[in-house]
C-alpha angles and dihedrals in degrees: 000000000000122000102196131090120261120209101161136040088227088071087071096050104033120093089229125037095219144330092286091060091049091052096051095044090049090050090049092052090048091051091049091050094054095039095094090062093059105029130076121247092253092060091045089055092051093047090049089053089053089051091053092046089050091057091049090045091053089055093052091041091058089056103036105023100039104025099031095232111138116217130188094171105069091112085072093058088045090054093047091053094045096048095043091052094045095046093049091048090051089055093053101262116154116258095244092048094049095048090048091050090049090053095047095045091050090050091050091052087048089058090049090053094041095061098058091042096056095102095043125092138170118353093359092058090046091053092048093052090045089055089050090054090054090049093052092046089052091049091051090052097046100039092077096157090067108021100030091235116235090345090062121184139253121263116243118250104222117210126202126180090352093305122115102216093206093063114108102263099037091046090049092056092042091052092046091050092049091048092053090050091049093049093049091047092049094047092049090047092051094051091050125086089260092056092047089051089053091054092046090054091050093051097044129343092198093051091045092051091048088056092054101265111151101226096195093050098046097041089053090046090051091053091048095048093044093049090047093054090046093049089049089053090044091061090057090041089059090060091046095057092035096205125060124217129160094241089064089072101051134132092277090063091051089052090050090053092049089047088052096059095039095049093042093050128274116246100029137088088217087058092058090054095044089048091051090053090051096047092044091054097039099079090050091050091049091050090051092044092054089069091062098043126089111270093243090059098037092056095052108121094214096052096105097047089044091054091048091054093044093051091047092053091045093055093044091053103037108020110022092166091059130213094321091050090053090049091053090050091052091050092049091048091059091041092056099034124160091017094055114126122212092225093056093106099025111132112243127190117217124202135197119240092258092051092051091057094056 
């Protein structure tokens, strides 16, 4: 749901709404480019992690936020991308070739998963993708000749022109460049007929089908594109964690990814980035908060997953449009002030005549 006024159809198909948007986004990119000269390496590492999470979040957002297909198995696509990239690098493949192969293989697996899931929706689709995540985790454990099993293996640190691209500053710029590519690709996809078909399926499958949208084709395409973005982010994620092991791609990671898009705001690319910022900062906040909690609570092993679930439920109940939705409401409040009405965003339930008489 968008909370700004539209006066021109071009606002729906342009990358930027107006010149003001272009100015602020340009200023943001400039600030990010000069950030390494004023920030410490620790902060650059954390920001790079947010960039990587944003790419992964965009992939899940295209499937869940724009196509309406719930997935609890995106950690599997993340693992496929990470392992494919790392294994190819260890065999001497160039960086660009290995990250491309990771993206394409993840997309191909997304197609393979999309076909059986065509008739599934809602909780049934979530359960099916969850089962897929367990299958991939089991494969990563048992295929020791390639993945190393539980022992795992370190990720290569490629070096070009005397620069190790996984060092803090080079990896920061690499992650920023990849994020900009992912955002531009997603925005161009969403303003194309394919992206509009995704949104139509999300809003109403019956209405979309009546307008000529091929549900099987576009649902499968959504899975493939989403898995491709996630595999692309997974290749960068492999460098971020530095050492791959199957337990890094478990169900908790899938829940974190779902939390990211829900908290950020379903149905918006901005929401994926806001959600990545939230999820990236949350573990640090939990670690700091443990110092102020009673010892019996702070030492509980399930504290972090429990907080993830609590936050997810809180946003679904009280702020279903997420952080980005709240930001749009704040902007609209100041745009309409002092004519803003408190009931502008109040949820109202409408009934048909027959329902009112019950």
